CSV table of C-alpha atoms in Angstrom, one decimal:
chain,number,residue,atom,x,y,z
A,930,MET,CA,-2.7,-9.8,-35.7
A,931,LEU,CA,0.8,-8.6,-34.6
A,932,ARG,CA,-1.5,-6.1,-32.3
A,933,THR,CA,-3.5,-9.0,-31.5
A,934,PHE,CA,-0.2,-10.5,-30.3
A,935,TYR,CA,1.3,-7.9,-28.4
A,936,LYS,CA,-1.8,-7.3,-26.4
A,937,ILE,CA,-2.2,-10.0,-25.1
A,938,SER,CA,1.6,-10.9,-24.9
A,939,LYS,CA,1.8,-7.6,-22.7
A,940,ARG,CA,-0.9,-8.7,-20.6
A,941,VAL,CA,0.6,-12.1,-19.4
A,942,LEU,CA,4.2,-10.1,-18.7
A,943,ASP,CA,1.8,-7.5,-16.6
A,944,ILE,CA,0.2,-10.6,-14.7
A,945,THR,CA,3.5,-12.5,-14.1
A,946,PHE,CA,5.7,-9.3,-13.2
A,947,SER,CA,2.9,-7.9,-11.0
A,948,LEU,CA,2.9,-11.3,-9.2
A,949,PHE,CA,6.4,-12.3,-9.0
A,950,LEU,CA,7.2,-8.5,-7.7
A,951,LEU,CA,4.2,-8.2,-5.0
A,952,ILE,CA,5.6,-11.8,-3.7
A,953,LEU,CA,8.8,-10.6,-3.9
A,954,PHE,CA,8.7,-7.2,-1.8
A,955,LEU,CA,5.8,-8.7,0.3
A,956,PRO,CA,8.0,-7.9,3.7
A,957,LEU,CA,8.5,-4.4,2.4
A,958,LEU,CA,5.3,-3.6,2.1
A,959,LEU,CA,4.4,-5.0,5.8
A,960,VAL,CA,6.9,-3.4,7.3
A,961,VAL,CA,6.5,0.3,5.2
A,962,SER,CA,2.3,-0.5,6.2
A,963,PHE,CA,3.0,-0.4,9.2
A,964,LEU,CA,5.2,2.5,9.5
A,965,ILE,CA,2.4,4.7,7.9
A,966,TRP,CA,0.0,3.6,10.0
A,967,ILE,CA,1.7,3.6,13.4
A,968,SER,CA,2.8,7.4,12.4
A,969,ASP,CA,-0.4,8.9,12.7
A,970,LYS,CA,-3.4,5.8,12.3
A,971,GLY,CA,-3.8,7.2,8.8
A,972,ASN,CA,-5.2,5.2,5.8
A,973,ILE,CA,-2.2,3.1,4.3
A,974,PHE,CA,-2.9,3.8,0.9
A,975,VAL,CA,-4.1,7.5,-0.8
A,976,LYS,CA,-7.5,8.2,-1.6
A,977,GLU,CA,-7.9,10.8,-3.3
A,978,PRO,CA,-7.1,12.1,-6.1
A,979,LEU,CA,-8.8,10.0,-8.7
A,980,ARG,CA,-7.0,9.3,-11.8
A,981,ARG,CA,-8.3,8.3,-15.1
A,982,GLY,CA,-7.1,4.7,-16.9
A,983,LEU,CA,-8.4,3.3,-19.8
A,984,ASP,CA,-11.5,4.5,-21.2
A,985,GLY,CA,-10.8,7.9,-19.4
A,986,LYS,CA,-12.5,6.1,-16.5
A,987,GLU,CA,-11.9,7.6,-12.6
A,988,PHE,CA,-9.8,4.3,-10.9
A,989,ARG,CA,-8.0,4.7,-7.6
A,990,MET,CA,-4.6,4.3,-8.0
A,991,PHE,CA,-2.8,2.6,-5.1
A,992,LYS,CA,0.5,4.9,-3.9
A,993,PHE,CA,1.7,4.9,-0.3
A,994,ARG,CA,0.6,7.7,1.9
A,995,THR,CA,3.3,10.0,2.1
A,996,MET,CA,1.3,12.8,3.1
A,997,ILE,CA,-0.8,14.1,6.3
A,998,PRO,CA,-4.7,12.2,6.2
A,999,ASN,CA,-6.7,14.0,3.4
A,1000,ALA,CA,-3.8,16.1,2.3
A,1001,HIS,CA,-4.7,17.6,-1.5
A,1002,GLU,CA,-8.4,18.4,0.6
A,1003,GLU,CA,-6.3,20.4,3.1
A,1004,LEU,CA,-4.9,22.0,1.3
A,1005,LEU,CA,-7.6,24.0,-1.3
A,1006,GLU,CA,-9.5,24.2,1.9
A,1007,ASN,CA,-7.2,24.6,4.8
A,1008,PRO,CA,-6.3,28.4,5.5
A,1009,LYS,CA,-3.1,27.4,7.2
A,1010,TYR,CA,-2.0,26.2,4.1
A,1011,ALA,CA,-2.8,28.6,1.8
A,1012,LYS,CA,0.5,30.4,0.8
A,1013,LEU,CA,1.7,26.2,0.2
A,1014,LYS,CA,-1.6,26.4,-2.4
A,1015,ARG,CA,-0.4,29.5,-4.1
A,1016,LYS,CA,3.1,28.4,-4.3
A,1017,TRP,CA,1.4,24.9,-5.6
A,1018,GLU,CA,-0.8,26.5,-8.4
A,1019,LYS,CA,2.3,28.7,-9.6
A,1020,ASN,CA,4.6,25.8,-9.3
A,1021,GLY,CA,2.2,24.1,-12.2
A,1022,ASN,CA,0.6,22.2,-9.2
A,1023,LYS,CA,4.0,20.4,-7.7
A,1024,LEU,CA,5.9,21.3,-4.5
A,1025,SER,CA,9.0,20.0,-3.2
A,1026,THR,CA,9.6,17.2,-0.5
A,1027,LYS,CA,11.2,20.0,1.3
A,1028,GLU,CA,9.1,23.1,1.3
A,1029,ASP,CA,5.4,20.9,1.6
A,1030,SER,CA,4.7,20.6,5.6
A,1031,ARG,CA,2.3,18.2,4.6
A,1032,VAL,CA,4.8,15.5,4.0
A,1033,THR,CA,5.2,13.4,6.7
A,1034,TRP,CA,8.7,11.9,7.4
A,1035,VAL,CA,7.6,8.2,6.6
A,1036,GLY,CA,7.3,10.3,2.9
A,1037,ARG,CA,9.8,11.0,2.9
A,1038,ILE,CA,11.8,8.2,2.7
A,1039,LEU,CA,9.5,6.7,0.8
A,1040,ARG,CA,9.4,9.2,-2.0
A,1041,LYS,CA,13.3,8.9,-1.9
A,1042,THR,CA,13.7,5.9,-2.8
A,1043,ASP,CA,10.4,5.6,-5.1
A,1044,ILE,CA,8.4,2.8,-2.6
A,1045,ASP,CA,5.5,4.9,-2.5
A,1046,GLU,CA,5.0,3.7,-5.9
A,1047,LEU,CA,5.1,-0.6,-5.2
A,1048,PRO,CA,1.5,-0.7,-4.5
A,1049,GLN,CA,0.9,0.0,-8.3
A,1050,LEU,CA,1.7,-3.6,-8.4
A,1051,ILE,CA,-1.9,-4.1,-7.2
A,1052,ASN,CA,-3.3,-2.4,-9.9
A,1053,VAL,CA,-1.1,-3.8,-12.3
A,1054,LEU,CA,-2.5,-6.9,-11.4
A,1055,TRP,CA,-6.3,-6.4,-12.1
A,1056,GLY,CA,-6.6,-5.1,-14.7
A,1057,GLU,CA,-6.4,-1.2,-14.1
A,1058,MET,CA,-2.9,-0.6,-15.0
A,1059,SER,CA,0.0,-2.1,-17.1
A,1060,LEU,CA,4.2,-2.4,-16.3
A,1061,VAL,CA,4.2,-0.1,-19.2
A,1062,GLY,CA,2.0,2.4,-20.5
A,1063,PRO,CA,1.1,6.7,-20.2
A,1064,ARG,CA,1.8,8.2,-16.5
A,1065,PRO,CA,-2.2,8.1,-15.2
A,1066,THR,CA,-3.4,11.3,-14.8
A,1067,TYR,CA,-5.3,13.2,-12.7
A,1068,THR,CA,-9.2,14.4,-13.1
A,1069,TYR,CA,-8.5,17.7,-11.7
A,1070,GLU,CA,-5.2,18.2,-13.9
A,1071,MET,CA,-6.7,17.2,-17.1
A,1072,LYS,CA,-10.2,19.6,-16.4
A,1073,GLU,CA,-7.5,22.1,-15.8
A,1074,HIS,CA,-5.0,21.5,-18.7
A,1075,LEU,CA,-7.9,21.5,-21.1
A,1076,ARG,CA,-9.2,24.9,-20.1
A,1077,LYS,CA,-6.1,26.2,-21.3
A,1078,TYR,CA,-4.9,23.9,-23.9
A,1079,PRO,CA,-8.5,22.6,-25.4
A,1080,GLU,CA,-6.5,21.4,-28.8
A,1081,ASP,CA,-4.4,19.1,-26.7
A,1082,ILE,CA,-7.9,16.6,-26.3
A,1083,LYS,CA,-6.6,14.9,-28.9
A,1084,TYR,CA,-3.4,13.5,-27.2
A,1085,LEU,CA,-5.9,12.2,-24.3
A,1086,ASP,CA,-8.4,10.8,-26.5
A,1087,ASN,CA,-6.0,9.2,-27.6
A,1088,ILE,CA,-4.1,8.1,-24.4
A,1089,PHE,CA,-6.9,6.5,-22.9
A,1090,THR,CA,-7.4,3.5,-25.7
A,1091,VAL,CA,-4.5,1.9,-23.5
A,1092,ARG,CA,-4.0,1.2,-19.6
A,1093,PRO,CA,-1.4,3.9,-17.5
A,1094,GLY,CA,1.7,2.0,-16.7
A,1095,MET,CA,3.6,1.9,-13.4
A,1096,THR,CA,6.3,3.6,-15.9
A,1097,GLY,CA,6.7,5.2,-19.1
A,1098,ILE,CA,7.9,7.2,-22.0
A,1099,TRP,CA,7.6,10.3,-19.2
A,1100,GLN,CA,9.4,8.8,-17.0
A,1101,VAL,CA,12.5,7.7,-18.3
A,1102,SER,CA,12.5,10.5,-20.1
A,1103,GLY,CA,12.7,13.6,-17.6
A,1104,ARG,CA,10.4,12.8,-15.2
A,1105,ASN,CA,8.9,16.6,-13.6
A,1106,SER,CA,11.0,18.1,-16.1
A,1107,ILE,CA,8.7,18.0,-19.2
A,1108,PRO,CA,6.0,19.7,-19.0
A,1109,PHE,CA,2.6,18.6,-19.1
A,1110,HIS,CA,1.4,19.4,-22.7
A,1111,LYS,CA,4.7,17.5,-23.6
A,1112,ARG,CA,4.2,14.4,-21.6
A,1113,LEU,CA,0.4,14.1,-23.7
A,1114,ILE,CA,1.8,14.2,-26.3
A,1115,MET,CA,5.1,11.4,-26.2
A,1116,ASP,CA,2.4,9.7,-24.4
A,1117,SER,CA,-0.4,9.9,-26.8
A,1118,LYS,CA,3.2,8.7,-29.5
A,1119,TYR,CA,4.4,6.1,-27.4
A,1120,VAL,CA,0.8,5.0,-27.8
A,1121,ASP,CA,0.7,4.8,-31.8
A,1122,LYS,CA,4.3,3.2,-31.8
A,1123,MET,CA,4.2,0.8,-28.8
A,1124,ASN,CA,5.5,-2.6,-29.0
A,1125,LEU,CA,7.3,-5.2,-27.2
A,1126,PHE,CA,10.5,-3.9,-27.9
A,1127,THR,CA,10.0,-0.5,-26.6
A,1128,ASP,CA,7.9,-1.4,-23.0
A,1129,ILE,CA,11.2,-3.9,-23.1
A,1130,MET,CA,13.4,-0.7,-23.3
A,1131,ILE,CA,12.1,1.6,-21.4
A,1132,LEU,CA,11.9,-1.4,-18.2
A,1133,LEU,CA,15.3,-1.4,-18.2
A,1134,LYS,CA,15.7,1.8,-18.6
A,1135,THR,CA,13.4,2.5,-14.8
A,1136,PRO,CA,16.0,1.4,-12.3
A,1137,TYR,CA,18.4,3.7,-13.5
A,1138,VAL,CA,16.1,6.6,-13.8
A,1139,VAL,CA,14.7,5.3,-10.0
A,1140,LEU,CA,18.1,5.4,-8.4
A,1141,THR,CA,19.6,8.2,-9.8
A,1142,ARG,CA,16.7,10.3,-9.1
A,1143,LYS,CA,16.9,12.2,-12.6
A,1144,GLY,CA,14.2,14.4,-13.0
A,1145,VAL,CA,12.4,13.7,-10.1
A,1146,TYR,CA,11.1,17.2,-8.9
A,1147,GLU,CA,12.6,17.5,-4.8
């Protein structure tokens, strides 16, 4: 009974706040969209790679493009980025904004402010994401991790029983300073114990984390 009430309440909050924030930030979203488009005439949102969400299904997470068009494919296939790719792989599939030459001038500003994350409100409104939940996982990231740690499938299976979130326990607890394995454990524990009080506390902590850049790999 309590679980059902929580799910309904959570969805009502998701719809209400995502719609309110989309209207509130609409002028900013339009300005950012225009700046991205005039910089290189490419897509406004990131096309690939896809993420895994509820029931492990792939979905396109809306996020402002901060890199050159087809940046992920360029990194994997273009010899020009061979050295950068080796560094990316060695560093756990992460690159700082300063060392990643694929990041555009607009992208650097967006990443510094986390404005690139705002379009995920569309995913929340559509029901693909929630305001609070586990961090959505890249398909390639998941497969690569499971090759090394197949026992972690139990955490992913649990995480995939709920919608991923724009923010969550991982984001307010250290973000990129937390290894992928520990992130899965944290998100899985959140799923086991999630409730409205925890969600509200995470939402209240998120602005501080964004402003202080705590745990951000820059």
